[in-house]
């Protein structure tokens, strides 16, 4: 079934269904004891998401603490260097803490307070989710444990320092490849022991229901703002919308604003060093259906059907699966998912920095790189990119590995 058969004006009422499925993807594949905790979170979320008090408080936080709405910027010099197509960016790098992650972390922490929990726990890859949750925990007076792979701790030292300054306990994970997948494993294990007193604040549109839905809903502010701002700036919709996809929270936030519009939508995955197993993290491009971390989606598997080793220059994208809603939107043909390599990504990182004075996160640089390629293919029109985060956290790593170009 293709997306032309869908009534997208009722899409958000129908997806996910009451069991957390987007078509065949999603659901909740966790032990019965943990399912009770998830049911408690689901019930609490469905209650407060309709509460004017909760909505009003979240809006106040976004306005007075996060600095929302974030602007849309026209990349005039970069656009002119590529041809006639005009590029724009939604500036989530200007959201407090430097990325989109705070959008759902403040919502999740507010939910934790509503439920009477004393602690929040989470995983992080690039560190932006960890920083955002540590910020939210400090704001609401909650304890905070952040699980992070040893490899990512080394790559993302500035964000590790920020988390600690904010009062979070950063737990180093040394199992396996010691990156994002292992951090999720460790955080889930901790949650299974502590669920009565804490809430696991998943960092993307992944995990068991209700998290893919809940994180999407909190992140939808990005797409709603961007659509309104772009229409005000140009008088029309963009021809294309582009965002990077690992787990896929920034992308679902942006895409949510445009699903019912005649706009081409592109999700960009990390090709890394190439298509061989272990050299990339492009699950939607190269993966097959499978269950991990409590949800059914498209995942990269090894010869034993287990999650395959993955790699990306961007710590926030090196995950062997993707959110179930992304798998669904891929299958119905509403979103096109494609890849860019490490090399293209780093070129885009330096190009945007030099031509526009914006240093992007390496994750966001994947979307910039793809938009630059797309602009060269299009004769005219406009492209709106979700610039999901700033690159302060990446500068030392980029200089050490690639030098100054």
Coordinates of C-alpha atoms in Angstrom, one line a residue:
X1 CA 0.0 0.0 0.0
X2 CA 1.4 3.4 -1.0
X3 CA 0.8 6.7 0.8
X4 CA -1.7 8.0 -1.8
X5 CA -4.2 5.5 -0.2
X6 CA -3.8 7.3 3.1
X7 CA -5.8 10.1 4.7
X8 CA -3.0 11.9 6.3
X9 CA -5.2 14.5 7.9
X10 CA -6.3 11.7 10.3
X11 CA -2.9 10.0 10.4
X12 CA -1.9 11.0 13.9
X13 CA -5.2 9.7 15.3
X14 CA -4.7 6.3 13.7
X15 CA -0.9 5.8 14.1
X16 CA 0.2 4.2 16.3
X17 CA -2.8 2.0 17.1
X18 CA -3.8 1.2 20.7
X19 CA -1.0 -1.4 20.9
X20 CA 1.7 0.9 19.6
X21 CA 1.9 -0.4 16.1
X22 CA 2.6 1.6 12.9
X23 CA 1.4 -1.1 10.5
X24 CA 3.4 -4.1 11.5
X25 CA 6.2 -2.1 13.2
X26 CA 6.4 -1.0 16.8
X27 CA 4.6 -2.7 19.7
X28 CA 6.1 -3.7 23.0
X29 CA 8.3 -6.8 23.3
X30 CA 9.4 -6.7 26.9
X31 CA 9.1 -8.9 30.1
X32 CA 5.7 -8.8 31.8
X33 CA 7.1 -7.1 34.9
X34 CA 8.5 -4.3 32.8
X35 CA 5.3 -4.1 30.7
X36 CA 3.4 -3.1 33.8
X37 CA 5.7 -0.1 34.1
X38 CA 5.2 0.8 30.5
X39 CA 1.5 0.5 30.9
X40 CA 1.7 3.0 33.8
X41 CA 3.7 5.4 31.6
X42 CA 1.2 5.0 28.7
X43 CA -1.7 5.7 31.0
X44 CA -0.1 8.7 32.5
X45 CA 0.9 10.1 29.1
X46 CA -2.6 9.7 27.6
X47 CA -4.0 11.5 30.7
X48 CA -1.6 14.5 30.8
X49 CA -1.3 15.0 27.1
X50 CA -4.9 16.2 27.1
X51 CA -4.4 18.3 30.2
X52 CA -4.4 22.1 29.6
X53 CA -2.2 22.5 32.8
X54 CA 0.5 20.1 31.4
X55 CA 0.3 21.6 27.9
X56 CA 0.4 25.2 29.3
X57 CA 3.4 24.4 31.5
X58 CA 5.3 22.7 28.6
X59 CA 4.6 25.7 26.4
X60 CA 5.9 28.1 29.1
X61 CA 9.1 26.0 29.5
X62 CA 9.7 26.0 25.7
X63 CA 9.2 29.8 25.5
X64 CA 11.0 30.9 28.7
X65 CA 13.6 28.2 29.2
X66 CA 14.4 26.6 25.9
X67 CA 14.2 29.7 23.8
X68 CA 11.6 28.5 21.4
X69 CA 10.6 29.0 18.7
X70 CA 13.9 28.4 17.0
X71 CA 14.3 30.3 13.8
X72 CA 14.5 29.2 10.1
X73 CA 17.6 30.6 8.3
X74 CA 18.1 31.1 4.6
X75 CA 21.5 29.7 3.5
X76 CA 21.9 32.3 0.7
X77 CA 25.7 32.0 0.0
X78 CA 25.6 28.2 0.1
X79 CA 22.5 28.1 -2.1
X80 CA 24.1 30.4 -4.7
X81 CA 27.2 28.3 -4.8
X82 CA 25.2 25.2 -5.7
X83 CA 22.8 26.6 -8.4
X84 CA 19.3 28.0 -8.3
X85 CA 17.8 25.9 -5.5
X86 CA 17.4 27.7 -2.2
X87 CA 18.4 26.0 1.0
X88 CA 16.9 26.8 4.4
X89 CA 17.7 25.3 7.9
X90 CA 15.5 24.9 10.9
X91 CA 17.9 26.0 13.7
X92 CA 17.5 23.4 16.4
X93 CA 21.2 24.1 17.1
X94 CA 19.8 27.3 18.8
X95 CA 17.5 25.3 21.1
X96 CA 18.8 25.4 24.7
X97 CA 21.6 22.8 25.2
X98 CA 22.4 22.9 21.4
X99 CA 20.1 20.3 19.9
X100 CA 16.5 19.1 19.4
X101 CA 16.8 16.6 22.3
X102 CA 15.5 19.0 25.0
X103 CA 12.1 19.1 23.3
X104 CA 11.2 15.6 24.5
X105 CA 13.4 15.6 27.6
X106 CA 11.5 18.4 29.2
X107 CA 8.3 16.6 28.4
X108 CA 9.5 13.3 29.7
X109 CA 10.8 14.9 32.9
X110 CA 7.6 16.7 33.4
X111 CA 5.8 13.4 33.0
X112 CA 8.1 11.8 35.6
X113 CA 7.2 14.6 38.1
X114 CA 3.5 14.0 37.4
X115 CA 4.0 10.3 38.1
X116 CA 5.9 10.9 41.3
X117 CA 9.2 9.4 40.2
X118 CA 12.4 10.5 41.8
X119 CA 14.9 9.6 39.1
X120 CA 15.3 9.7 35.3
X121 CA 17.6 7.3 33.4
X122 CA 18.7 7.2 29.8
X123 CA 21.2 6.2 27.2
X124 CA 23.1 8.6 25.0
X125 CA 25.4 8.3 22.0
X126 CA 26.5 11.8 20.9
X127 CA 25.8 13.0 24.3
X128 CA 23.1 15.5 23.3
X129 CA 20.2 13.5 24.8
X130 CA 22.3 13.0 27.9
X131 CA 22.9 16.7 28.3
X132 CA 19.3 17.5 27.6
X133 CA 18.0 15.0 30.2
X134 CA 20.6 16.1 32.7
X135 CA 19.3 19.7 32.1
X136 CA 15.7 18.6 32.5
X137 CA 16.6 16.7 35.7
X138 CA 18.3 19.8 37.1
X139 CA 15.4 21.9 36.2
X140 CA 12.8 19.7 37.9
X141 CA 15.0 18.5 40.8
X142 CA 15.3 14.9 39.8
X143 CA 18.2 12.4 40.1
X144 CA 19.7 11.4 36.7
X145 CA 21.8 8.4 35.5
X146 CA 23.1 8.5 31.9
X147 CA 24.5 5.3 30.3
X148 CA 27.1 6.0 27.6
X149 CA 29.5 3.7 25.7
X150 CA 33.2 4.1 26.4
X151 CA 33.9 4.9 22.7
X152 CA 31.4 7.7 22.7
X153 CA 32.6 9.0 26.1
X154 CA 36.0 9.5 24.5
X155 CA 34.6 11.1 21.3
X156 CA 32.2 13.4 23.1
X157 CA 34.2 14.6 26.1
X158 CA 32.7 18.1 26.1
X159 CA 29.2 16.7 26.5
X160 CA 30.3 14.3 29.2
X161 CA 31.7 17.2 31.1
X162 CA 28.4 19.1 30.7
X163 CA 26.4 16.2 32.0
X164 CA 28.6 16.0 35.1
X165 CA 28.4 19.7 35.7
X166 CA 24.6 19.5 35.5
X167 CA 24.7 16.8 38.3
X168 CA 24.1 13.7 36.3
X169 CA 25.8 10.4 37.0
X170 CA 27.5 9.2 33.8
X171 CA 27.8 5.4 33.7
X172 CA 30.5 4.1 31.3
X173 CA 29.5 1.1 29.3
X174 CA 32.3 -1.1 28.1
X175 CA 30.4 -4.2 26.7
X176 CA 30.6 -5.1 23.0
X177 CA 31.4 -2.2 20.7
X178 CA 30.9 0.2 23.7
X179 CA 28.7 2.6 21.6
X180 CA 25.0 3.5 21.5
X181 CA 23.4 0.0 21.2
X182 CA 25.3 -1.2 24.3
X183 CA 24.4 2.0 26.2
X184 CA 20.7 1.2 25.5
X185 CA 21.2 -2.4 26.7
X186 CA 22.7 -1.2 30.0
X187 CA 20.0 1.5 30.5
X188 CA 17.2 -1.1 29.9
X189 CA 18.9 -3.4 32.4
X190 CA 19.1 -0.7 35.0
X191 CA 15.4 0.3 34.4
X192 CA 14.3 -3.3 35.0
X193 CA 15.8 -3.0 38.5
X194 CA 14.6 0.5 39.3
X195 CA 11.4 1.1 37.5
X196 CA 9.3 1.6 40.6
X197 CA 11.2 4.8 41.5
X198 CA 12.3 6.1 38.1
X199 CA 11.3 6.5 34.5
X200 CA 13.5 5.5 31.5
X201 CA 13.5 8.5 29.2
X202 CA 14.3 7.0 25.8
X203 CA 16.3 9.3 23.6
X204 CA 14.6 8.7 20.2
X205 CA 11.5 7.4 18.5
X206 CA 12.5 3.8 19.4
X207 CA 11.9 1.4 22.2
X208 CA 8.6 -0.2 23.4
X209 CA 5.3 1.7 23.1
X210 CA 4.5 4.4 24.1
X211 CA 8.0 5.9 23.5
X212 CA 8.0 6.1 19.7
X213 CA 4.7 7.9 19.9
X214 CA 5.5 10.1 22.9
X215 CA 8.9 11.3 21.6
X216 CA 7.4 12.0 18.2
X217 CA 4.6 14.1 19.8
X218 CA 7.1 16.1 21.9
X219 CA 9.3 16.6 18.9
X220 CA 6.5 17.6 16.5
X221 CA 6.9 21.2 17.7
X222 CA 9.9 21.3 15.3
X223 CA 7.8 20.6 12.2
X224 CA 4.9 22.7 13.3
X225 CA 7.1 25.7 13.8
X226 CA 9.2 25.1 10.7
X227 CA 6.1 24.9 8.4
X228 CA 4.6 28.1 9.8
X229 CA 7.9 29.9 9.6
X230 CA 8.7 28.8 6.1
X231 CA 5.2 29.8 4.8
X232 CA 5.7 33.2 6.5
X233 CA 9.1 33.7 5.0
X234 CA 8.4 32.5 1.4
X235 CA 4.6 32.4 1.0
X236 CA 4.8 28.7 0.0
X237 CA 5.8 25.3 1.2
X238 CA 9.3 23.9 0.6
X239 CA 9.7 21.5 -2.3
X240 CA 11.7 19.1 -0.1
X241 CA 12.3 18.5 3.6
X242 CA 15.5 16.7 4.7
X243 CA 16.6 15.3 8.1
X244 CA 19.2 12.8 9.3
X245 CA 18.0 9.5 10.7
X246 CA 19.6 7.3 13.4
X247 CA 16.8 6.3 15.8
X248 CA 15.0 9.2 14.1
X249 CA 13.7 11.7 16.7
X250 CA 14.7 14.9 15.0
X251 CA 13.4 13.5 11.6
X252 CA 10.0 12.5 13.0
X253 CA 9.7 15.9 14.6
X254 CA 10.4 17.7 11.4
X255 CA 8.4 15.2 9.1
X256 CA 5.3 15.5 11.4
X257 CA 4.7 19.0 10.1
X258 CA 4.7 18.1 6.4
X259 CA 3.2 14.6 6.1
X260 CA -0.1 15.9 4.8
X261 CA 1.5 18.3 2.3
X262 CA 2.7 17.9 -1.3
X263 CA 6.3 18.0 -0.2
X264 CA 9.0 15.5 -0.9
X265 CA 10.5 14.1 2.4
X266 CA 14.0 12.6 2.7
X267 CA 15.5 10.8 5.7
X268 CA 19.3 10.5 5.5
X269 CA 21.1 7.5 7.1
X270 CA 24.9 7.1 7.7
X271 CA 26.7 5.1 5.0
X272 CA 29.9 5.5 7.0
X273 CA 32.9 3.9 5.3
X274 CA 30.7 2.0 2.8
X275 CA 28.0 -0.7 2.4
X276 CA 29.9 -3.6 4.0
X277 CA 28.6 -4.9 7.4
X278 CA 30.2 -3.1 10.2
X279 CA 31.1 -0.1 8.1
X280 CA 27.7 1.8 8.3
X281 CA 24.5 2.2 10.3
X282 CA 22.0 2.5 7.5
X283 CA 19.3 0.1 8.8
X284 CA 16.4 1.3 6.5
X285 CA 18.7 1.0 3.5
X286 CA 20.3 -2.4 4.2
X287 CA 18.3 -4.0 7.1
X288 CA 15.5 -6.5 7.5
X289 CA 12.6 -6.8 9.9
X290 CA 13.5 -7.7 13.4
X291 CA 12.9 -7.0 17.1
X292 CA 15.4 -5.3 19.4
X293 CA 15.2 -3.1 22.5
X294 CA 11.5 -3.9 22.9
X295 CA 10.2 -2.9 19.4
X296 CA 9.8 -4.4 15.9
X297 CA 11.3 -2.4 13.1
X298 CA 13.9 -2.7 10.4
X299 CA 17.3 -3.6 11.8
X300 CA 20.8 -4.6 10.7
X301 CA 21.5 -8.2 11.6
X302 CA 24.6 -10.4 11.7
X303 CA 24.7 -14.0 10.4
X304 CA 23.0 -15.2 13.6
X305 CA 20.1 -12.8 13.3
X306 CA 21.4 -10.6 16.2
X307 CA 22.0 -6.9 16.0
X308 CA 24.9 -6.3 13.7
X309 CA 28.0 -4.2 14.5
X310 CA 27.5 -0.7 13.2
X311 CA 29.6 2.4 12.6
X312 CA 29.2 6.1 11.9
X313 CA 31.4 9.1 12.2
X314 CA 28.4 10.5 14.1
X315 CA 28.0 9.0 17.5
X316 CA 24.3 9.8 17.6
X317 CA 23.6 7.8 14.4
X318 CA 25.5 4.5 15.1
X319 CA 22.4 2.4 16.0
X320 CA 21.5 -0.9 14.3
X321 CA 17.8 -0.1 13.9
X322 CA 15.5 2.8 13.3
X323 CA 12.2 4.0 14.8
X324 CA 9.2 1.9 13.8
X325 CA 7.3 4.9 12.3
X326 CA 10.2 5.5 9.9
X327 CA 10.0 1.8 8.8
X328 CA 6.3 2.3 8.2
X329 CA 6.7 5.6 6.3
X330 CA 9.4 3.9 4.2
X331 CA 7.1 1.0 3.4
X332 CA 4.1 3.1 2.3
X333 CA 6.4 5.3 0.2
X334 CA 5.7 8.6 2.0
X335 CA 9.4 9.2 3.0
X336 CA 12.4 8.4 0.8
X337 CA 15.4 7.1 2.8
X338 CA 18.9 7.4 1.4
X339 CA 22.5 7.6 2.6
X340 CA 25.6 9.8 2.6
X341 CA 29.1 8.7 3.5
X342 CA 31.4 10.0 6.2
X343 CA 33.5 11.8 3.6
X344 CA 30.5 13.7 2.2
X345 CA 29.3 14.5 5.8
X346 CA 32.7 16.0 6.9
X347 CA 32.8 18.0 3.6
X348 CA 29.3 19.4 4.5
X349 CA 30.5 20.1 8.0
X350 CA 33.3 22.4 6.8
X351 CA 31.3 23.9 3.9
X352 CA 28.4 25.1 6.1
X353 CA 30.8 26.4 8.7
X354 CA 32.8 28.4 6.2
X355 CA 30.0 29.6 4.0
X356 CA 27.3 30.4 6.5
X357 CA 29.0 30.8 9.9
X358 CA 27.1 27.8 11.3
X359 CA 29.1 24.8 12.8
X360 CA 26.7 21.9 12.6
X361 CA 26.7 18.7 14.5
X362 CA 28.1 15.7 12.6
X363 CA 24.7 14.1 12.8
X364 CA 23.1 17.2 11.2
X365 CA 25.9 17.4 8.6
X366 CA 24.5 14.2 7.0
X367 CA 21.3 16.1 6.2
X368 CA 23.2 19.1 4.9
X369 CA 25.3 16.9 2.7
X370 CA 22.3 15.2 1.2
X371 CA 20.5 18.5 0.7
X372 CA 23.6 19.8 -1.2
X373 CA 23.5 16.8 -3.5
X374 CA 19.7 17.2 -4.0
X375 CA 20.1 20.9 -4.8
X376 CA 22.5 20.0 -7.6
X377 CA 19.9 17.6 -9.1
X378 CA 17.0 20.0 -8.9
X379 CA 16.7 22.8 -11.4
X380 CA 14.8 25.1 -9.1
X381 CA 12.9 25.1 -5.9
X382 CA 13.6 25.1 -2.2
X383 CA 14.9 22.6 0.4
X384 CA 14.3 22.9 4.2
X385 CA 16.9 21.0 6.3
X386 CA 16.5 20.2 10.0
X387 CA 19.7 21.3 11.5
X388 CA 19.2 19.1 14.5
X389 CA 22.2 20.3 16.6
X390 CA 25.4 22.4 16.8
X391 CA 28.9 21.1 16.3
X392 CA 30.7 22.3 19.4
X393 CA 30.7 18.8 20.8
X394 CA 32.4 17.5 17.6
X395 CA 35.1 20.0 16.9
X396 CA 38.0 18.3 18.8
X397 CA 37.2 15.0 17.3
X398 CA 36.9 16.4 13.7
X399 CA 40.2 18.3 14.0
X400 CA 42.0 15.2 15.5
X401 CA 40.7 12.9 12.8
X402 CA 40.4 15.1 9.7
X403 CA 42.4 18.2 10.5
X404 CA 41.3 21.7 9.3
X405 CA 40.2 21.7 5.7

